[in-house]
PDB file of C-alpha atoms and ligand atoms in Angstrom:
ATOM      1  CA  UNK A   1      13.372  31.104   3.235  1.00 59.00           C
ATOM      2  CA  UNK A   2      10.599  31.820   5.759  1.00 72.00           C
ATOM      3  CA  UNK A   3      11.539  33.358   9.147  1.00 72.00           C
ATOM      4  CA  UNK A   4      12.428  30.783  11.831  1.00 75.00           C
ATOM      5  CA  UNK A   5       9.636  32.572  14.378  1.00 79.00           C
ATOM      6  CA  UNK A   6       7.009  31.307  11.656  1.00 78.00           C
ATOM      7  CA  UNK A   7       8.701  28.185  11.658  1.00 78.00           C
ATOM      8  CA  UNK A   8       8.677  27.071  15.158  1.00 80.00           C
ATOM      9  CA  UNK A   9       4.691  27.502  15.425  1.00 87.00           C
ATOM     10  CA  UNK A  10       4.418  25.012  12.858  1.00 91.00           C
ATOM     11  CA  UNK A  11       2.803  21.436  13.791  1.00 92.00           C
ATOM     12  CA  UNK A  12       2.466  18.396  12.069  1.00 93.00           C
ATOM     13  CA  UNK A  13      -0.821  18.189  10.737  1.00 93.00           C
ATOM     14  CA  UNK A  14      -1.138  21.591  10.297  1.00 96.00           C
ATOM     15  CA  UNK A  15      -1.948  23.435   7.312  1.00 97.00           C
ATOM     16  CA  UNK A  16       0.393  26.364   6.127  1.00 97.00           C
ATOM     17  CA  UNK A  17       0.068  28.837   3.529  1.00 98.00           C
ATOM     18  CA  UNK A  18       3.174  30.121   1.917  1.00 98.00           C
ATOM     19  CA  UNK A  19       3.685  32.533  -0.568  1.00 98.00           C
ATOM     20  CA  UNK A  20       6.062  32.377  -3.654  1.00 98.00           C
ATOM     21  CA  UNK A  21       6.435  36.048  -5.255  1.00 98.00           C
ATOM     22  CA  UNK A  22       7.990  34.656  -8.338  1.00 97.00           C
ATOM     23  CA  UNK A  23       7.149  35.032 -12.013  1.00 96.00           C
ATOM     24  CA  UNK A  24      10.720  34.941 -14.149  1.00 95.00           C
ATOM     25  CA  UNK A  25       9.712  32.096 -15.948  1.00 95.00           C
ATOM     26  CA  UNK A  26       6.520  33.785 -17.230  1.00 95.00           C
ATOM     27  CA  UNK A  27       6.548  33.678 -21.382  1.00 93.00           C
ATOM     28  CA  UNK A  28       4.211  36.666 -21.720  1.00 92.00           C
ATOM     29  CA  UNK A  29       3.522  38.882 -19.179  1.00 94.00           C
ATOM     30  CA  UNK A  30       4.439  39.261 -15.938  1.00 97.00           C
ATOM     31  CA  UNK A  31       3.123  40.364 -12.838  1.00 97.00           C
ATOM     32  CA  UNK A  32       2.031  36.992 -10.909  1.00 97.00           C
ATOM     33  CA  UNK A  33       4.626  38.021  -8.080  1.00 97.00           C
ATOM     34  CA  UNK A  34       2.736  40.289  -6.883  1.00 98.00           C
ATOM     35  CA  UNK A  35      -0.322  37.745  -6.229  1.00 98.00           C
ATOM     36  CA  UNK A  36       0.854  36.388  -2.726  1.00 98.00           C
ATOM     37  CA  UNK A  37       0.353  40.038  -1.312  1.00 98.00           C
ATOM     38  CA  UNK A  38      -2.927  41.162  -3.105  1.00 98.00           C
ATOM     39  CA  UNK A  39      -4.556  37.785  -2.136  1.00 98.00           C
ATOM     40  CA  UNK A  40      -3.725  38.361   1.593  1.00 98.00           C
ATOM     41  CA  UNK A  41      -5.143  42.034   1.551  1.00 97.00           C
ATOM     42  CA  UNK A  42      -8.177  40.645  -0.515  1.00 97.00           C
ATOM     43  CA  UNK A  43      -8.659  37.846   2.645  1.00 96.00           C
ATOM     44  CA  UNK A  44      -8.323  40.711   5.265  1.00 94.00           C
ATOM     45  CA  UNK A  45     -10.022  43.461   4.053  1.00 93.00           C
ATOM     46  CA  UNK A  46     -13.119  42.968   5.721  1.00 89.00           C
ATOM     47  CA  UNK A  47     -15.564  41.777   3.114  1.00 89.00           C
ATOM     48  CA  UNK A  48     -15.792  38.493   3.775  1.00 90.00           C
ATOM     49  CA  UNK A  49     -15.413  36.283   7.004  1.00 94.00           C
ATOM     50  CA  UNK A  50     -12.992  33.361   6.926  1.00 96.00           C
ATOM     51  CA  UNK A  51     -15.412  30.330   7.195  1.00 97.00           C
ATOM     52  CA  UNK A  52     -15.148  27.871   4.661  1.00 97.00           C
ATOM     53  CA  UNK A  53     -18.570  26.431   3.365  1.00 97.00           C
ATOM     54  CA  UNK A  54     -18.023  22.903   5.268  1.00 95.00           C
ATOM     55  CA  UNK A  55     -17.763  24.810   8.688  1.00 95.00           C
ATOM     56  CA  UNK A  56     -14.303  25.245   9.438  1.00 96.00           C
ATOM     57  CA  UNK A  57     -13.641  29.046  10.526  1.00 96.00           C
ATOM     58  CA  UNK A  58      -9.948  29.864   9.594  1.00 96.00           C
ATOM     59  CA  UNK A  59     -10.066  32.611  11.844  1.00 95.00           C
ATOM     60  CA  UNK A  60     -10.095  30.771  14.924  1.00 94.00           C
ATOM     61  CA  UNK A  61      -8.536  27.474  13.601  1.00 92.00           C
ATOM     62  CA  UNK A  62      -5.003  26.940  15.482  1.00 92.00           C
ATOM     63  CA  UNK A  63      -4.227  24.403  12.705  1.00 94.00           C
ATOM     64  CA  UNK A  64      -4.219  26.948  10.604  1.00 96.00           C
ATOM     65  CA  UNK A  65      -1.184  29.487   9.683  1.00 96.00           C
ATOM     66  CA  UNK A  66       0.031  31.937   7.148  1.00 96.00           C
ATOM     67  CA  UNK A  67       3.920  31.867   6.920  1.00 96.00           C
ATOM     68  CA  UNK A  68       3.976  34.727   5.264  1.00 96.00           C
ATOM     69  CA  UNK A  69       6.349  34.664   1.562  1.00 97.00           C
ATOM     70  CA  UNK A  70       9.307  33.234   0.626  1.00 96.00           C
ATOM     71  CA  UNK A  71      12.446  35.366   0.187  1.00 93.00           C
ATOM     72  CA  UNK A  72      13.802  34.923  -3.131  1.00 94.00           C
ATOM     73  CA  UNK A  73      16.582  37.700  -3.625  1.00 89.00           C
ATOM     74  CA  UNK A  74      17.715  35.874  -6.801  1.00 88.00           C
ATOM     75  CA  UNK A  75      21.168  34.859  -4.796  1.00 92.00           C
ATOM     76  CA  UNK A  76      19.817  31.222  -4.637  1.00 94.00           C
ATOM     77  CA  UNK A  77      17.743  30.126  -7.774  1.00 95.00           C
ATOM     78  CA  UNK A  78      14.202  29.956  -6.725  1.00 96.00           C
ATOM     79  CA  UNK A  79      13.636  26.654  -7.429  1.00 96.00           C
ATOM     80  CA  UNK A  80      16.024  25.674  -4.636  1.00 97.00           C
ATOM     81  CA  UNK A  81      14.474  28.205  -2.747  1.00 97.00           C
ATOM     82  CA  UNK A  82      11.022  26.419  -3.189  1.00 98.00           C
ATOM     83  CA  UNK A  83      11.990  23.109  -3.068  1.00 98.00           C
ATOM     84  CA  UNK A  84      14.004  23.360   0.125  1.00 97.00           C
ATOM     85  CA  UNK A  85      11.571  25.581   2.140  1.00 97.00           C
ATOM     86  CA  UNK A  86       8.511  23.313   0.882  1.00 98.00           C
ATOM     87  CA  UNK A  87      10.402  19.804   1.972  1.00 97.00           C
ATOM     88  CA  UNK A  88      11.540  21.617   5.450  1.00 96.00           C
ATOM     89  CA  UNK A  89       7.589  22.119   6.067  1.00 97.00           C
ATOM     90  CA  UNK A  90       6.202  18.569   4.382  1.00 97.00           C
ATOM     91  CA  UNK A  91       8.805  16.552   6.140  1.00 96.00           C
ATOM     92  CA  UNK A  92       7.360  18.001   9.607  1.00 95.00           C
ATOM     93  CA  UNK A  93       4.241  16.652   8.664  1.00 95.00           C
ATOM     94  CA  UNK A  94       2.596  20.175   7.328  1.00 96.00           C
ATOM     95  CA  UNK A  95       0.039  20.412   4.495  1.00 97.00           C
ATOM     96  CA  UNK A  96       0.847  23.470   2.241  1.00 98.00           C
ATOM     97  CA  UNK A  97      -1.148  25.913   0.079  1.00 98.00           C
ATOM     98  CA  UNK A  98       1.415  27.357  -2.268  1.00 98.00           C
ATOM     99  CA  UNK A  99       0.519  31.144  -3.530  1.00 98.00           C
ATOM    100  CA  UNK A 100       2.250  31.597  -6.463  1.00 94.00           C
ATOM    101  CA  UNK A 101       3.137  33.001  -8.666  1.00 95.00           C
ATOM    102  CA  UNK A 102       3.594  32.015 -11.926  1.00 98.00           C
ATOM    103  CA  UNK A 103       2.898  28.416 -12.599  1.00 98.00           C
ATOM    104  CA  UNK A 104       6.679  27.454 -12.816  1.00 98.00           C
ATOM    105  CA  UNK A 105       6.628  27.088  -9.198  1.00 98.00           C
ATOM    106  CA  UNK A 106       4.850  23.823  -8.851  1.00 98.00           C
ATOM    107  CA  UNK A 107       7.741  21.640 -10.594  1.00 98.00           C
ATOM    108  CA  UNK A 108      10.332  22.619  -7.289  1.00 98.00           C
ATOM    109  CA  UNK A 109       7.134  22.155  -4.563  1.00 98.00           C
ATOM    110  CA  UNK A 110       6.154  18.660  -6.291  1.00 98.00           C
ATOM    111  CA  UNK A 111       9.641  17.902  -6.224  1.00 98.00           C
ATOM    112  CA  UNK A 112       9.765  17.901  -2.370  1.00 98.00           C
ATOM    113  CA  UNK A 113       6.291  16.466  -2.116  1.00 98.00           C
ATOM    114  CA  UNK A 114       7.613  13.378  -3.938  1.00 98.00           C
ATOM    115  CA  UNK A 115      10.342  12.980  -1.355  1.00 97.00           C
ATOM    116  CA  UNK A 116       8.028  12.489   1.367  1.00 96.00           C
ATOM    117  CA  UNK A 117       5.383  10.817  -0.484  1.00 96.00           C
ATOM    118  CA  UNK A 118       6.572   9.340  -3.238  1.00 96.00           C
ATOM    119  CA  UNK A 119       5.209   9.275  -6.583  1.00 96.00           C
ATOM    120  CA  UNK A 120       2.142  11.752  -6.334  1.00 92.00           C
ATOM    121  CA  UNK A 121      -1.444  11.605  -7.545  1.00 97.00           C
ATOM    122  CA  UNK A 122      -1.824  15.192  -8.959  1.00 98.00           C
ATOM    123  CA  UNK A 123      -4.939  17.239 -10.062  1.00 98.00           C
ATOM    124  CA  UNK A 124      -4.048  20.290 -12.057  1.00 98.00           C
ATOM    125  CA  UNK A 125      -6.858  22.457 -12.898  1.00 98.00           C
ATOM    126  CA  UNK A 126      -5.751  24.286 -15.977  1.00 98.00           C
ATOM    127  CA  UNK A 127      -6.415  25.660 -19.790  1.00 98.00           C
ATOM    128  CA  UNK A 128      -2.902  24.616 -20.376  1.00 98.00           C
ATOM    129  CA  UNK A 129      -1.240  21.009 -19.866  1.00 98.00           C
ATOM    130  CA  UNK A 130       1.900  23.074 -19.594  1.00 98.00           C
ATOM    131  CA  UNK A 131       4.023  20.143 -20.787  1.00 98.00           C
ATOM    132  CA  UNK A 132       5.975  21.916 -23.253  1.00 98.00           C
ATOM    133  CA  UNK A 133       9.519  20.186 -23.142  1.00 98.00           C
ATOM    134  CA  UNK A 134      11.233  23.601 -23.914  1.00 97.00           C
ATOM    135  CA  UNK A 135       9.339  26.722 -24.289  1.00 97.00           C
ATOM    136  CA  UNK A 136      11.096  30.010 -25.435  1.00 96.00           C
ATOM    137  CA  UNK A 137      14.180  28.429 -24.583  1.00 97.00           C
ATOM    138  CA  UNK A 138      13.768  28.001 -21.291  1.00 96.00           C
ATOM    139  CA  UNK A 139      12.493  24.602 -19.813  1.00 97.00           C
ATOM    140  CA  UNK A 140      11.649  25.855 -16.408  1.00 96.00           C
ATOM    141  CA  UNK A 141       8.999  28.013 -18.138  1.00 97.00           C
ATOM    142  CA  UNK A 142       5.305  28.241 -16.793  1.00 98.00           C
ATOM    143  CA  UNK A 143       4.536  26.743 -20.045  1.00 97.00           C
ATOM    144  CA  UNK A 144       7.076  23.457 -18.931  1.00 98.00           C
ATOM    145  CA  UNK A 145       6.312  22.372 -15.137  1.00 98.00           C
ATOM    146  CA  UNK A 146       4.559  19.117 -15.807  1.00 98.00           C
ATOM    147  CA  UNK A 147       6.880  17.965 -18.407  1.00 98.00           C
ATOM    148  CA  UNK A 148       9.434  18.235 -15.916  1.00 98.00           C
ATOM    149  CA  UNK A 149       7.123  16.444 -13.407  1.00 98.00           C
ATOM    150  CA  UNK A 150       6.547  13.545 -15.664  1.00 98.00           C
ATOM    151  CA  UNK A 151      10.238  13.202 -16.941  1.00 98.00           C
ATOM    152  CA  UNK A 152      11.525  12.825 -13.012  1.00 98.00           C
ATOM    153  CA  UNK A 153       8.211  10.532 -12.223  1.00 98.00           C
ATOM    154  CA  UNK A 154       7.394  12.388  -9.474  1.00 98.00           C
ATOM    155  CA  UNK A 155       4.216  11.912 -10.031  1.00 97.00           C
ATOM    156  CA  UNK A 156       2.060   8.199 -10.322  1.00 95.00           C
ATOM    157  CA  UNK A 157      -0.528   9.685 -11.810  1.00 96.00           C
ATOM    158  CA  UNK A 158      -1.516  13.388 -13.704  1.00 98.00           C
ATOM    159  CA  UNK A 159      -4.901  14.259 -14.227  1.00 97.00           C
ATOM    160  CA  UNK A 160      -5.484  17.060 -16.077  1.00 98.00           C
ATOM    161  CA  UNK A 161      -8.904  19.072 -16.250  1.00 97.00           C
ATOM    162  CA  UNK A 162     -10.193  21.877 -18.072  1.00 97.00           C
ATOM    163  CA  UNK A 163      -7.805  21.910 -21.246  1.00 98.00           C
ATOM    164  CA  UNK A 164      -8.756  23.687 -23.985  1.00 98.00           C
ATOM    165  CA  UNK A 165      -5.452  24.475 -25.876  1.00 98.00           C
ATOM    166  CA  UNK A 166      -3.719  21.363 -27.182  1.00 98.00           C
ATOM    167  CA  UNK A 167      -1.638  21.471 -30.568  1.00 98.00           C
ATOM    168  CA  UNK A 168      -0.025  18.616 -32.049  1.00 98.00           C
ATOM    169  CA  UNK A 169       3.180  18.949 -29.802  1.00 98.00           C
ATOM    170  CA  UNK A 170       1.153  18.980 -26.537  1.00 98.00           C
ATOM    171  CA  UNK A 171      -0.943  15.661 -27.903  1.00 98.00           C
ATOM    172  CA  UNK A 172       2.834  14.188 -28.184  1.00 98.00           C
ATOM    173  CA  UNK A 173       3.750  15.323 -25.043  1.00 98.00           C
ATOM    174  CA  UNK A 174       0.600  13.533 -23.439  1.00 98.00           C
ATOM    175  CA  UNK A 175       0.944  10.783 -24.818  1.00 98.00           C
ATOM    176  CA  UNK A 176       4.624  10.460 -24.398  1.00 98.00           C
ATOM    177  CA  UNK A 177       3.289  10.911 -20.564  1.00 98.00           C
ATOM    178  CA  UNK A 178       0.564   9.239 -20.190  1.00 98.00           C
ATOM    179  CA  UNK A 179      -1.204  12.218 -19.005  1.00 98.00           C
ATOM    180  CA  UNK A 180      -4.798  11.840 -18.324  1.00 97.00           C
ATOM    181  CA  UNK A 181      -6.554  14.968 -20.271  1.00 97.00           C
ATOM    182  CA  UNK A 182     -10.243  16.108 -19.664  1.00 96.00           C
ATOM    183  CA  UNK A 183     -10.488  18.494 -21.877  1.00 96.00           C
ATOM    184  CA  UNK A 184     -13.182  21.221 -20.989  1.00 95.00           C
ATOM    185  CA  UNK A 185     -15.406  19.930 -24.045  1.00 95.00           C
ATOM    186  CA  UNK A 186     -15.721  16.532 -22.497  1.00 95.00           C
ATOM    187  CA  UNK A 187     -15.496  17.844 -19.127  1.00 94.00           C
ATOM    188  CA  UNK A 188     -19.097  16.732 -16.832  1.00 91.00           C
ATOM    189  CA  UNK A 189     -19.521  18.887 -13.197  1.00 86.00           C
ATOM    190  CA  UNK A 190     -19.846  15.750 -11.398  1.00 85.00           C
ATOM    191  CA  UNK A 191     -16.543  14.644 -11.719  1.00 89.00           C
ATOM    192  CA  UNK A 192     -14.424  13.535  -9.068  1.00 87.00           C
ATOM    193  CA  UNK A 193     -11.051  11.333  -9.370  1.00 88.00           C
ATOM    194  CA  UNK A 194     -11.258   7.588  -9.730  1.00 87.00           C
ATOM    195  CA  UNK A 195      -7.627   7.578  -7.342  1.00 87.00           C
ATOM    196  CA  UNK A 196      -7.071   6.211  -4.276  1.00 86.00           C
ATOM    197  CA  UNK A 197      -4.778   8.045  -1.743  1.00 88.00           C
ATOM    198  CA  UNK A 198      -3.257  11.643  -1.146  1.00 92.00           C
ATOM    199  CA  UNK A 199      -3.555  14.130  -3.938  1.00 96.00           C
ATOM    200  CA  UNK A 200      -1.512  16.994  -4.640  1.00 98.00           C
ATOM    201  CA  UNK A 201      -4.151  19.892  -6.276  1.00 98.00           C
ATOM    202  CA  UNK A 202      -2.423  22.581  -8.469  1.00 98.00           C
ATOM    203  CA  UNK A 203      -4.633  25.090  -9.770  1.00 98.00           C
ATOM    204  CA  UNK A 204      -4.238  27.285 -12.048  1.00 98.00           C
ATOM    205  CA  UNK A 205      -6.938  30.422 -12.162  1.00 98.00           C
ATOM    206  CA  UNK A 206      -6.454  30.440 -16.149  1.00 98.00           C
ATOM    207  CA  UNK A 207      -8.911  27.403 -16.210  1.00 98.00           C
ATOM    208  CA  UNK A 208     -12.064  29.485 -14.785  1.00 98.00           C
ATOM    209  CA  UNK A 209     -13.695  31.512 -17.996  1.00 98.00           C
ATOM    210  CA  UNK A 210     -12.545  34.602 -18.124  1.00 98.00           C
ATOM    211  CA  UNK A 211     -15.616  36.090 -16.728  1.00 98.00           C
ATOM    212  CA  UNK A 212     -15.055  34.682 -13.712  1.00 98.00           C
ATOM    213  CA  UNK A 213     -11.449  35.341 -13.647  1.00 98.00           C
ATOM    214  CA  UNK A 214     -10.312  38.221 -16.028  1.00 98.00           C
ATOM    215  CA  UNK A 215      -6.781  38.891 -13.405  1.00 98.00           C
ATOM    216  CA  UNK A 216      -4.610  36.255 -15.415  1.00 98.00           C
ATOM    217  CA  UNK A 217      -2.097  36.570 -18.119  1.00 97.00           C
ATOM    218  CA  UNK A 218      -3.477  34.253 -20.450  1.00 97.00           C
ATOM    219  CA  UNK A 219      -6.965  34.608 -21.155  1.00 97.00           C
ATOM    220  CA  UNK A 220      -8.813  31.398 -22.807  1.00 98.00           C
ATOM    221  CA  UNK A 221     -12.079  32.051 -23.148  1.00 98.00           C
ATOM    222  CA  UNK A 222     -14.640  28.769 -22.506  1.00 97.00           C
ATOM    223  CA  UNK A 223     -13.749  28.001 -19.122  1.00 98.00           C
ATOM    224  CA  UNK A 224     -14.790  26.653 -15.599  1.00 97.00           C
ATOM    225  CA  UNK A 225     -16.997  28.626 -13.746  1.00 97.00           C
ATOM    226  CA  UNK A 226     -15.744  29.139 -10.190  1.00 98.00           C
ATOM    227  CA  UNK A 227     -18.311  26.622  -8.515  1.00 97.00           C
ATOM    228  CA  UNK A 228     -17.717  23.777 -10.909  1.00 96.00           C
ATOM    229  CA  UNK A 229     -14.085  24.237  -8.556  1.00 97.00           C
ATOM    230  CA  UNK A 230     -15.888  24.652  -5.281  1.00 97.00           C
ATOM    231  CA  UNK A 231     -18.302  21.614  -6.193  1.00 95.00           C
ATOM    232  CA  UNK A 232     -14.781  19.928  -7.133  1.00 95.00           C
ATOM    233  CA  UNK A 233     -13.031  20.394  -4.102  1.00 95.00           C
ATOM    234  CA  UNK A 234     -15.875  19.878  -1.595  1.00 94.00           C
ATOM    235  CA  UNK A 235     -16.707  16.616  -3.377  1.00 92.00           C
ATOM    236  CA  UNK A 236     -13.258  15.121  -3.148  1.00 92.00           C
ATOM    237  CA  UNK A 237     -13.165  11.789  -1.360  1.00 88.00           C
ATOM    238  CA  UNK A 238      -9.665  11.246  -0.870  1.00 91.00           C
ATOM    239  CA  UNK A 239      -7.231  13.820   1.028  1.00 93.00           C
ATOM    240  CA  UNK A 240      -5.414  17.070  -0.092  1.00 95.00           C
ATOM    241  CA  UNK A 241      -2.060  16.587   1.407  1.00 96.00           C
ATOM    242  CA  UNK A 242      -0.981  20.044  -0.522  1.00 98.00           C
ATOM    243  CA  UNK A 243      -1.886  22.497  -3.253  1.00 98.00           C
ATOM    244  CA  UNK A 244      -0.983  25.915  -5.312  1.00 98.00           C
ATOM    245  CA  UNK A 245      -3.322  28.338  -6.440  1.00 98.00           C
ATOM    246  CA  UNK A 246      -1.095  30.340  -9.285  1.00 98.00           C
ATOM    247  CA  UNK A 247      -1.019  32.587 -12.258  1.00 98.00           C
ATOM    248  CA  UNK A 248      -3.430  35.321 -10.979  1.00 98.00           C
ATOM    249  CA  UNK A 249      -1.821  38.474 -11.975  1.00 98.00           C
ATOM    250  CA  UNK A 250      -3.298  41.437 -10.092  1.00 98.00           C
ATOM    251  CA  UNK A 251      -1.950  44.094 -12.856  1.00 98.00           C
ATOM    252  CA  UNK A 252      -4.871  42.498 -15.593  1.00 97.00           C
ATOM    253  CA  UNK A 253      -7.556  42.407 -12.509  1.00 98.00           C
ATOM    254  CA  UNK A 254     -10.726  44.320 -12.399  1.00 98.00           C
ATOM    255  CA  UNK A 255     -11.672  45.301  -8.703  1.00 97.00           C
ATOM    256  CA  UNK A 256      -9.350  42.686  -7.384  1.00 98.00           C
ATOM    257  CA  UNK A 257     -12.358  39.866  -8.629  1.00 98.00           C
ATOM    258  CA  UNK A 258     -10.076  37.102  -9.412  1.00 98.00           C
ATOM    259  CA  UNK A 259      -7.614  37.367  -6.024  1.00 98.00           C
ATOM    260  CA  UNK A 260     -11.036  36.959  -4.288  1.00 98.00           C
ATOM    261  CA  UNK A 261     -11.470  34.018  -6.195  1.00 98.00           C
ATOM    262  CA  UNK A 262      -8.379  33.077  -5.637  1.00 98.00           C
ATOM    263  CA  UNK A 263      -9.322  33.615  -1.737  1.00 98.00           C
ATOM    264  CA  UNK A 264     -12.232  32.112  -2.108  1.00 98.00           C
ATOM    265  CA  UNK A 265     -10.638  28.433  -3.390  1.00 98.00           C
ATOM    266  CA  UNK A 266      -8.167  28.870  -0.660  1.00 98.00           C
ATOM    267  CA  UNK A 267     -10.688  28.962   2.233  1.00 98.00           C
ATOM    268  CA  UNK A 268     -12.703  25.733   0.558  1.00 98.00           C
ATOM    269  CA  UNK A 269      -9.374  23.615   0.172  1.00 98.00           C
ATOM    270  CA  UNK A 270      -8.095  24.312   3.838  1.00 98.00           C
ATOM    271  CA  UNK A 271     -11.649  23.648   4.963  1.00 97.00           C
ATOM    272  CA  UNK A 272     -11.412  20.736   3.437  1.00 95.00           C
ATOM    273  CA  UNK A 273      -7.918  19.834   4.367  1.00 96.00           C
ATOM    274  CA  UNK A 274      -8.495  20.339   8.270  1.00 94.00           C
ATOM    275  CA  UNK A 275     -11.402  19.046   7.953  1.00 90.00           C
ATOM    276  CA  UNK A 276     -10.353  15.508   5.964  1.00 82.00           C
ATOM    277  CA  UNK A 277      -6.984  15.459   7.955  1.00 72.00           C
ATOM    278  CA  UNK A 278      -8.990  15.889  11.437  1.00 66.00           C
ATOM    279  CA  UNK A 279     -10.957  13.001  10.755  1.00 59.00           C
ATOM    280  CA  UNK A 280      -9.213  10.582   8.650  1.00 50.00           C
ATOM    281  CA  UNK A 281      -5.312  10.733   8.616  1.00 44.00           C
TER     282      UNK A 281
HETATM  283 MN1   MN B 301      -0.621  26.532 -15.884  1.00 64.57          MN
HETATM  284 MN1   MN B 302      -2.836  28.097 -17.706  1.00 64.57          MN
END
């Protein structure tokens, strides 16, 4: 839950970002919890001003708002916990930028997103389709989300970018979903969506090389640098009604370079957010 002062300042229309300190269903290595907080001190330490590129200063936007993290004391399972506290804020009529976290946390937030929206149009930026139907045992894994997404149809269509790491059970599971896969090998910079209508952006820092972003558990070498993101998101023609920035793990970071990444994409999709939502929802 999120404190109910935080709450009440919250407008429709307005963009919110929300922390989710969670990474139980990590397979490997954890330490993606603590990414909410380091990516807050990393916006506010004084490096770097809060304009994004298109204009829009978040420092003196009142459509803009930090809500600070989400409590998860393990009494409630988290997923609840996300789910609930997301659909409180997207029901109001409030965009979100989820912090994660480990990647498991987009499955509960798309979950309320399809409530309000229906059936979502989702761009997850990623090395990994994370469709395993069971990993380790445990199907809530970071390894799982979008399986779970695709099983529930919660979402109309998946677009996948940036994969690099499919084996012959994740080629099942794509095709069992009709997942649309651009793998990084086929992968052009000018590339936008061919989709009409609001999109739902998850991204996952373990798709930028590793040079650009060494702070993540997995490391896949081969990757996105962090323009071809930027170019990504500022080239969008259709609006960002929500998104999740996950998996960086400060404990494998190397002068806190990937949480300002990670602060970096999170100025350039509220820019673009306040700015597309100003003018054209
Ligand atoms: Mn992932
Ligand atoms: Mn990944």
């Amino acid at each position: 839950m999120i404190s109910q002062e935080k709450l009440n300042k919250t407008e429709p229309g307005m963009v919110a970002v929300i922390g989710i300190p969670h990474d139980e269903n990590s397979s490997f290595m954890k330490g993606a919890a603590l990414a909410p907080e380091k990516i807050r001190s990393v916006m506010h330490n004084g490096a770097s001003h809060l304009c994004a590129e298109n204009g829009v200063d978040l420092s003196a936007e009142a459509g803009f708002i930090d809500l600070e993290n989400m409590v998860l004391d393990g009494k409630t399972p988290a997923t609840e916990v996300i789910e609930s506290t997301i659909s409180g804020l997207v029901e109001q009529g409030v965009y979100t930028i989820s912090l994660g976290g480990d990647h498991s946390v987009t499955y509960p937030i798309v979950k309320a997103y399809a409530k309000q929206y229906g059936p979502m149009n989702i761009v997850q930026f990623d090395a990994h389709p994370d469709l395993y139907d069971v990993y380790d045992g445990n199907a809530l894994s970071h390894a799982c989300p979008f399986a779970r997404i695709m099983e529930e149809q919660l979402a109309e269509h998946l677009i996948q970018v940036g994969i690099r790491t499919l084996n012959p059970h994740l080629r099942e599971q794509v095709d069992k979903y009709a997942v649309e896969v651009i793998e990084l090998k086929d992968w052009e910079s000018s590339w936008i969506p061919n989709i009409s209508g609001p999109v739902y952006l998850s991204i996952d820092l373990d798709v930028l090389d590793p040079a650009f972003a060494p702070g993540v558990s997995h490391h896949e070498p081969g990757g996105l640098t962090t323009r071809d993101i930027i170019n990504f998101i500022q080239n969008l023609n259709t609006p960002v009604v929500g998104a999740d920035i996950v998996e960086l793990n400060p404990k494998r970071d190397i002068n806190d370079m990937t949480a300002a990444v990670a602060v970096k994409l999170l100025k350039e999709i509220a820019g673009v957010m306040i700015r597309h939502n100003t003018l054209e929802l």
